[in-house]
Short mmCIF file of C-alpha atoms and ligand atoms in Angstrom, two decimals:
data_model
loop_
_atom_site.label_atom_id
_atom_site.label_comp_id
_atom_site.label_asym_id
_atom_site.label_seq_id
_atom_site.Cartn_x
_atom_site.Cartn_y
_atom_site.Cartn_z
CA MET A 149 0.39 -0.03 -0.16
CA GLN A 150 1.09 3.48 -0.69
CA PRO A 151 2.37 5.25 2.13
CA THR A 152 -0.34 8.36 2.63
CA VAL A 153 2.59 10.85 4.55
CA THR A 154 2.20 14.18 3.56
CA PRO A 155 3.16 17.39 4.76
CA GLU A 156 -0.62 18.13 5.87
CA ALA A 157 -0.96 14.57 8.16
CA ILE A 158 2.44 15.84 9.76
CA ASP A 159 0.26 19.38 10.33
CA GLU A 160 -2.13 17.25 11.91
CA ILE A 161 -0.98 15.20 13.92
CA ARG A 162 1.63 18.03 15.05
CA GLU A 163 -1.15 20.89 16.17
CA GLU A 164 -3.54 17.93 18.05
CA ALA A 165 -0.19 17.52 20.05
CA LEU A 166 0.04 21.11 20.82
CA GLY A 167 -3.25 21.28 21.33
CA LYS A 168 -3.27 19.22 24.36
CA LEU A 169 -0.13 19.73 25.65
CA ASP A 170 -1.19 22.85 27.59
CA SER A 171 -4.15 20.72 29.50
CA LEU A 172 -1.61 18.66 31.06
CA GLU A 173 -1.40 18.36 34.97
CA ASP A 174 1.42 16.39 35.89
CA LEU A 175 4.11 14.47 35.33
CA ASP A 176 2.79 11.14 34.49
CA GLU A 177 -0.09 12.78 31.89
CA VAL A 178 3.01 14.42 30.05
CA GLU A 179 4.61 11.00 30.15
CA SER A 180 1.58 9.14 28.11
CA TRP A 181 1.72 12.41 26.09
CA ARG A 182 5.53 11.75 25.18
CA VAL A 183 4.79 7.97 24.77
CA ALA A 184 1.67 8.59 22.69
CA TYR A 185 3.33 10.77 19.78
CA LEU A 186 7.03 10.74 20.47
CA GLY A 187 7.36 7.23 21.70
CA ARG A 188 9.03 4.56 19.45
CA LYS A 189 5.24 3.22 18.57
CA GLY A 190 3.67 7.44 19.02
CA ARG A 191 1.94 9.03 16.20
CA LEU A 192 4.63 11.00 14.62
CA SER A 193 7.11 8.65 14.88
CA SER A 194 5.38 6.18 13.11
CA ILE A 195 3.98 8.50 10.50
CA LEU A 196 7.43 9.91 10.14
CA ARG A 197 8.99 6.36 9.81
CA ASP A 198 6.99 6.08 6.62
CA ILE A 199 8.98 9.21 4.97
CA GLY A 200 11.71 6.59 3.81
CA GLY A 201 8.61 4.81 1.39
CA LEU A 202 8.30 8.17 -0.44
CA PRO A 203 9.48 8.85 -3.69
CA GLN A 204 12.83 10.57 -3.83
CA GLU A 205 11.48 13.60 -4.92
CA GLU A 206 8.98 14.28 -2.08
CA ARG A 207 11.51 12.47 0.28
CA ARG A 208 13.21 15.69 0.96
CA ALA A 209 10.77 17.98 1.51
CA VAL A 210 8.15 16.32 3.70
CA GLY A 211 11.29 14.96 5.81
CA ALA A 212 12.03 18.60 6.55
CA VAL A 213 8.49 19.45 7.63
CA GLY A 214 8.63 16.22 9.68
CA ASN A 215 12.03 16.99 11.51
CA ARG A 216 10.99 20.40 12.18
CA SER A 217 7.58 19.23 14.04
CA ARG A 218 9.47 16.54 16.05
CA SER A 219 11.85 19.56 17.40
CA LEU A 220 9.35 21.62 17.95
CA LEU A 221 7.17 18.81 20.01
CA GLU A 222 10.35 18.16 22.27
CA GLU A 223 10.87 21.49 22.81
CA ARG A 224 7.35 22.07 23.89
CA LEU A 225 7.49 19.06 26.09
CA SER A 226 10.64 20.31 28.14
CA GLN A 227 8.91 23.54 28.80
CA ARG A 228 5.90 22.26 29.59
CA LEU A 229 7.84 19.84 31.85
CA GLU A 230 9.88 22.99 33.39
CA ALA A 231 6.19 25.16 34.05
CA ILE A 232 4.84 21.53 35.96
CA LYS A 233 7.84 20.98 38.32
CA SER A 234 8.32 24.79 39.64
CA ALA A 235 3.95 25.02 39.63
CA GLY A 236 4.58 21.99 41.98
CA LEU A 237 7.18 23.70 44.24
CA ALA A 238 5.13 27.21 44.41
CA GLY A 239 1.74 25.14 45.62
CA LEU A 240 3.15 23.34 48.75
CA ALA A 241 1.71 24.58 51.69
CA ASP A 242 3.60 26.84 54.11
CA THR A 243 3.84 23.60 56.88
CA ASP A 244 5.97 21.57 53.69
CA ARG A 245 8.37 24.47 53.19
CA ILE A 246 11.74 24.35 55.47
CA ASP A 247 12.67 28.21 56.55
CA VAL A 248 16.37 27.09 56.09
CA THR A 249 17.30 30.71 57.97
CA LEU A 250 15.52 29.40 61.40
CA PRO A 251 18.24 28.56 64.10
CA GLY A 252 18.35 25.06 64.74
CA ARG A 253 16.99 22.87 67.40
CA PRO A 254 19.67 21.52 69.61
CA ILE A 255 20.15 17.79 69.80
CA ALA A 256 19.27 16.30 73.05
CA VAL A 257 22.30 14.33 74.04
CA GLY A 258 22.29 11.47 76.47
CA ARG A 259 23.97 10.73 79.49
CA LEU A 260 24.94 8.13 81.68
CA HIS A 261 22.74 7.22 85.11
CA PRO A 262 24.32 8.46 88.28
CA THR A 263 23.99 5.11 89.43
CA THR A 264 25.97 3.57 86.18
CA GLN A 265 28.69 6.34 86.65
CA ILE A 266 29.25 4.97 90.06
CA VAL A 267 29.33 1.57 89.36
CA ARG A 268 31.68 2.19 86.85
CA GLU A 269 33.84 4.46 89.14
CA ILE A 270 33.52 1.29 92.01
CA CYS A 271 34.78 -0.75 89.22
CA SER A 272 37.75 0.89 88.07
CA ALA A 273 39.10 1.67 91.54
CA PHE A 274 39.34 -2.45 91.72
CA MET A 275 40.12 -3.59 88.64
CA ALA A 276 43.42 -1.74 88.63
CA MET A 277 44.07 -3.72 91.92
CA GLY A 278 43.81 -6.22 89.45
CA PHE A 279 39.94 -7.74 89.95
CA GLN A 280 37.97 -8.81 86.96
CA VAL A 281 34.41 -7.75 86.52
CA VAL A 282 31.67 -10.49 86.29
CA GLU A 283 27.82 -10.61 86.31
CA GLY A 284 24.92 -13.44 87.39
CA PRO A 285 21.19 -13.82 87.04
CA GLU A 286 18.83 -11.61 88.81
CA VAL A 287 16.36 -14.04 89.12
CA GLU A 288 18.41 -16.67 91.68
CA TRP A 289 18.31 -19.86 93.76
CA ASP A 290 17.41 -20.15 97.08
CA ARG A 291 21.11 -22.40 97.13
CA TYR A 292 23.21 -19.85 95.85
CA ASN A 293 21.26 -16.81 97.86
CA PHE A 294 21.27 -18.34 100.74
CA GLU A 295 22.48 -22.00 101.70
CA LEU A 296 25.92 -21.68 99.97
CA LEU A 297 26.46 -18.38 101.51
CA ASN A 298 25.98 -20.61 105.34
CA ILE A 299 22.99 -19.11 105.68
CA PRO A 300 20.97 -22.59 106.09
CA ARG A 301 16.68 -22.44 105.41
CA ASP A 302 14.52 -22.03 108.76
CA HIS A 303 17.80 -20.05 110.02
CA PRO A 304 16.94 -16.46 111.52
CA ALA A 305 19.91 -14.92 109.47
CA ARG A 306 17.27 -14.72 106.77
CA ASP A 307 15.07 -12.26 108.23
CA MET A 308 18.05 -10.01 107.51
CA TRP A 309 16.77 -9.99 103.88
CA ASN A 310 13.41 -9.23 103.38
CA SER A 311 12.95 -11.52 99.96
CA LEU A 312 10.84 -11.63 96.93
CA TRP A 313 10.17 -15.37 96.24
CA ILE A 314 9.21 -16.69 92.45
CA ASP A 315 6.21 -19.14 92.31
CA HIS A 316 8.27 -21.78 92.28
CA ARG A 317 8.55 -24.96 94.30
CA ASN A 318 11.18 -27.76 95.09
CA GLU A 319 9.96 -31.44 94.92
CA ARG A 320 8.94 -30.64 99.22
CA GLY A 321 6.59 -28.14 98.30
CA GLU A 322 9.09 -25.04 99.59
CA HIS A 323 9.97 -22.14 97.97
CA ASN A 324 13.33 -22.40 96.03
CA MET A 325 13.88 -19.05 93.81
CA LEU A 326 13.52 -15.57 94.12
CA LEU A 327 14.73 -12.12 93.42
CA ARG A 328 18.07 -12.40 94.54
CA THR A 329 18.43 -10.77 97.38
CA HIS A 330 22.21 -9.63 97.33
CA THR A 331 25.04 -10.14 95.00
CA SER A 332 26.88 -12.14 97.36
CA PRO A 333 25.17 -15.01 95.23
CA MET A 334 27.92 -14.83 92.91
CA GLN A 335 30.66 -15.96 95.14
CA ALA A 336 29.69 -19.53 95.12
CA ARG A 337 28.99 -19.04 91.61
CA VAL A 338 32.23 -17.94 90.65
CA MET A 339 34.14 -20.18 92.95
CA GLU A 340 32.29 -23.32 91.56
CA LYS A 341 33.71 -22.76 88.09
CA MET A 342 37.32 -21.33 89.09
CA ARG A 343 39.95 -22.44 90.95
CA PRO A 344 42.12 -19.55 93.47
CA PRO A 345 43.61 -17.72 92.42
CA VAL A 346 40.07 -15.78 92.57
CA ARG A 347 39.53 -11.73 92.49
CA VAL A 348 36.30 -11.03 91.03
CA ILE A 349 33.95 -8.09 91.44
CA VAL A 350 30.23 -8.49 90.44
CA PRO A 351 28.07 -5.62 89.94
CA GLY A 352 24.63 -6.15 89.76
CA LYS A 353 20.72 -5.27 90.71
CA CYS A 354 18.87 -6.89 93.73
CA TYR A 355 15.41 -6.47 95.12
CA ARG A 356 14.19 -6.59 98.62
CA TYR A 357 10.64 -6.35 99.93
CA GLU A 358 10.87 -3.23 101.29
CA ALA A 359 8.94 -0.72 102.16
CA THR A 360 10.53 2.33 100.45
CA ASP A 361 11.79 5.30 102.50
CA ALA A 362 14.37 7.95 101.99
CA THR A 363 17.16 5.30 102.50
CA HIS A 364 15.56 2.21 101.06
CA GLU A 365 14.32 1.08 97.94
CA TRP A 366 12.88 -2.30 96.77
CA HIS A 367 15.53 -2.33 94.14
CA PHE A 368 18.92 -1.18 94.11
CA TYR A 369 22.57 -2.05 93.21
CA GLN A 370 25.10 -3.97 94.81
CA VAL A 371 29.46 -4.26 94.09
CA GLU A 372 29.97 -7.72 95.41
CA GLY A 373 33.90 -8.30 96.18
CA LEU A 374 35.79 -11.81 96.06
CA ALA A 375 39.26 -12.71 96.72
CA VAL A 376 40.37 -16.12 97.32
CA ASP A 377 43.57 -17.60 97.03
CA ASP A 378 46.33 -19.44 99.88
CA GLY A 379 47.79 -16.93 102.38
CA ILE A 380 45.23 -13.81 102.25
CA THR A 381 44.80 -12.23 105.56
CA PHE A 382 43.15 -9.97 106.89
CA ALA A 383 45.66 -7.25 106.13
CA ASP A 384 44.85 -8.04 102.78
CA LEU A 385 41.39 -6.90 103.44
CA LYS A 386 42.39 -3.92 105.07
CA GLY A 387 44.97 -3.07 102.35
CA THR A 388 42.81 -3.25 99.27
CA LEU A 389 39.77 -1.83 100.67
CA TYR A 390 41.53 1.21 101.94
CA GLU A 391 43.20 1.98 98.63
CA PHE A 392 39.28 1.62 97.50
CA ALA A 393 38.47 4.22 99.68
CA ARG A 394 41.10 6.36 98.72
CA ARG A 395 40.30 6.38 95.19
CA VAL A 396 36.95 6.95 95.66
CA PHE A 397 36.26 9.57 98.35
CA GLY A 398 40.02 11.27 98.47
CA SER A 399 43.65 10.35 99.25
CA ASP A 400 43.16 11.75 102.95
CA ARG A 401 40.45 9.25 103.82
CA ARG A 402 41.27 7.51 106.88
CA VAL A 403 39.04 4.31 107.54
CA ARG A 404 37.43 2.16 110.52
CA PHE A 405 36.65 -1.04 110.92
CA ARG A 406 33.54 -2.55 113.05
CA CYS A 407 32.96 -5.95 114.25
CA ASP A 408 29.53 -7.16 112.39
CA TYR A 409 27.85 -10.31 111.83
CA PHE A 410 26.91 -11.56 108.45
CA PRO A 411 26.54 -15.35 108.29
CA PHE A 412 28.92 -15.82 105.12
CA VAL A 413 32.29 -14.63 106.83
CA GLU A 414 34.08 -14.50 110.05
CA PRO A 415 35.17 -12.55 111.09
CA GLY A 416 32.86 -9.87 109.90
CA VAL A 417 33.03 -6.23 109.81
CA ASP A 418 31.47 -2.87 108.41
CA MET A 419 33.75 -0.46 107.30
CA SER A 420 33.31 3.49 107.48
CA ILE A 421 35.53 6.30 106.29
CA ASP A 422 36.06 9.65 108.04
CA CYS A 423 33.46 12.34 106.99
CA PHE A 424 35.27 14.03 103.92
CA SER A 425 32.41 16.83 104.72
CA CYS A 426 33.29 17.80 107.77
CA GLN A 427 36.70 16.14 108.07
CA GLY A 428 35.54 14.28 110.96
CA GLY A 429 34.60 17.03 113.10
CA GLY A 430 31.15 16.02 113.14
CA CYS A 431 28.17 17.26 110.42
CA ARG A 432 24.64 16.28 109.16
CA ILE A 433 26.45 13.98 106.46
CA CYS A 434 28.19 11.92 109.13
CA ARG A 435 25.01 12.05 111.61
CA ASP A 436 27.64 13.82 114.21
CA THR A 437 29.90 10.94 114.42
CA GLY A 438 32.74 11.79 112.21
CA TRP A 439 32.57 8.29 110.44
CA ILE A 440 30.22 6.99 107.41
CA GLU A 441 29.75 3.55 107.09
CA ILE A 442 30.19 2.19 103.27
CA MET A 443 30.19 -1.28 103.19
CA GLY A 444 30.04 -4.96 104.67
CA ALA A 445 33.32 -7.21 104.61
CA GLY A 446 35.10 -9.75 106.52
CA MET A 447 37.37 -13.29 105.51
CA VAL A 448 35.63 -15.69 103.96
CA HIS A 449 34.00 -18.50 106.24
CA PRO A 450 35.09 -21.63 105.84
CA LYS A 451 31.81 -23.21 104.84
CA VAL A 452 31.34 -21.39 102.04
CA LEU A 453 35.05 -22.36 100.65
CA GLU A 454 33.84 -26.15 101.62
CA GLY A 455 30.14 -25.90 100.22
CA VAL A 456 32.11 -25.13 96.45
CA GLY A 457 35.12 -27.54 97.03
CA TYR A 458 37.87 -25.60 98.31
CA ASP A 459 39.99 -26.77 101.01
CA PRO A 460 39.85 -24.13 103.81
CA ARG A 461 42.98 -25.33 105.22
CA VAL A 462 44.76 -24.24 102.31
CA TYR A 463 42.71 -21.62 101.05
CA THR A 464 41.41 -18.37 102.36
CA GLY A 465 39.81 -14.76 101.51
CA PHE A 466 38.15 -11.90 101.92
CA ALA A 467 34.59 -10.95 100.67
CA PHE A 468 32.56 -7.50 100.77
CA GLY A 469 29.80 -6.04 99.35
CA LEU A 470 28.76 -2.19 99.33
CA GLY A 471 25.66 0.03 97.61
CA PRO A 472 26.47 2.34 94.66
CA GLU A 473 23.68 4.60 95.04
CA ARG A 474 24.54 5.23 99.05
CA ILE A 475 28.25 6.02 97.97
CA ALA A 476 26.52 8.33 95.12
CA MET A 477 24.53 9.93 97.75
CA LEU A 478 27.68 10.42 100.14
CA LYS A 479 29.84 11.72 96.90
CA TYR A 480 27.33 14.00 95.65
CA GLY A 481 24.89 14.77 98.93
CA ILE A 482 21.52 13.39 97.61
CA ASP A 483 19.14 12.92 100.84
CA ASP A 484 17.04 10.85 99.09
CA ILE A 485 17.34 7.33 97.23
CA ARG A 486 14.13 6.92 95.63
CA LEU A 487 15.33 10.03 93.64
CA PHE A 488 17.30 7.50 91.46
CA TYR A 489 14.65 5.76 90.19
CA SER A 490 11.45 8.11 89.82
CA ASN A 491 12.60 9.00 86.28
CA ASP A 492 12.67 12.76 87.25
CA LEU A 493 15.08 14.44 85.00
CA ARG A 494 15.56 17.31 87.13
CA PHE A 495 17.08 14.98 89.29
CA LEU A 496 19.41 12.94 86.30
CA ARG A 497 20.23 16.03 84.62
CA GLN A 498 22.21 17.21 87.30
CA PHE A 499 24.67 13.92 86.24
N1 LIG B 596 25.19 -9.10 100.89
C1 LIG B 596 25.75 -8.81 102.12
C2 LIG B 596 24.53 -7.45 102.20
O1 LIG B 596 23.09 -7.85 101.56
C3 LIG B 596 26.29 -7.23 101.98
C4 LIG B 596 27.78 -8.26 102.35
C5 LIG B 596 28.51 -8.05 103.84
C6 LIG B 596 28.44 -8.71 101.03
C7 LIG B 596 29.46 -8.80 103.93
C8 LIG B 596 29.87 -9.55 101.65
C9 LIG B 596 30.43 -9.10 103.05
O2 LIG B 596 30.68 -10.22 100.86
O3 LIG B 596 31.42 -9.68 103.21
O4 LIG B 596 24.02 -6.77 103.27
#
């Protein structure tokens, strides 16, 4: 069949295309228009392909009309695209626009909780003396929390810890699982796994069934310490804890040890430092005594060593336990332990 391509046919397609172009609203519509006229199978492209079939003498003139029409459509197409794009920006709602001249919003930078800070400080003081940091479970067996610490079932010493028991019972129907009341259970767990020399500290959370007040929380942290080897004496205990007190509370600190009772040590002591606030003269912080108690300690009880298979005639050791919140309260003059966990940013931002 003879191709019907004529300058008039080309004009007609071009005018039709131009006529539609101005009413196109968005980029999708423009793309469909481009495909319909200028695409590989578009109307203008198809008709221009037929020019090749014209007799020699017509080809040149019709070809010229065809090329001009294609350039014109391409030019108008890009103008229309520009117009749609800038109209799109101008049409944005005020709230979508960014005012680059506004001052930036400050980025809130997080920080470590005061307890975390003090726990880290305590740990580094002991790490510098060769102690290794280990952690243990917060849900504990009665066996580790009490029995292996020389606190048998039904012994009055258990009254020292008000426990939160888990609803789980042994074959005799007795509760045997609880939220650990102290970090001391890790003494037995560590010694079961290691042979002496043992030198560990155990930071971690503890829980007690406690009415809360300014000095009691139902959950709090402890840092436990344990050193066991042959030949460890009470002098090692004193030297280590004295060095700790000087590192954390200042190099002019003096320390005092007094007898105390904990079932898993013999002898047991409580350790005090002279008041760093009044230098021992008497003030509110030390309640006019000049001394501040900071931890319990003692020589590991032979029964605790036997319980984990250590021979108490060969090995001796010392243990200690302290409360980081109490240390932070003393150091920073905080008068209520409940502030630590009440999530008040006015308190937390001070550290
Ligand atoms: N576990 C004790 C408590 O919670 C603190 C303590 C005292 C730990 C003496 C010790 C220690 O290791 O020797 O009250």
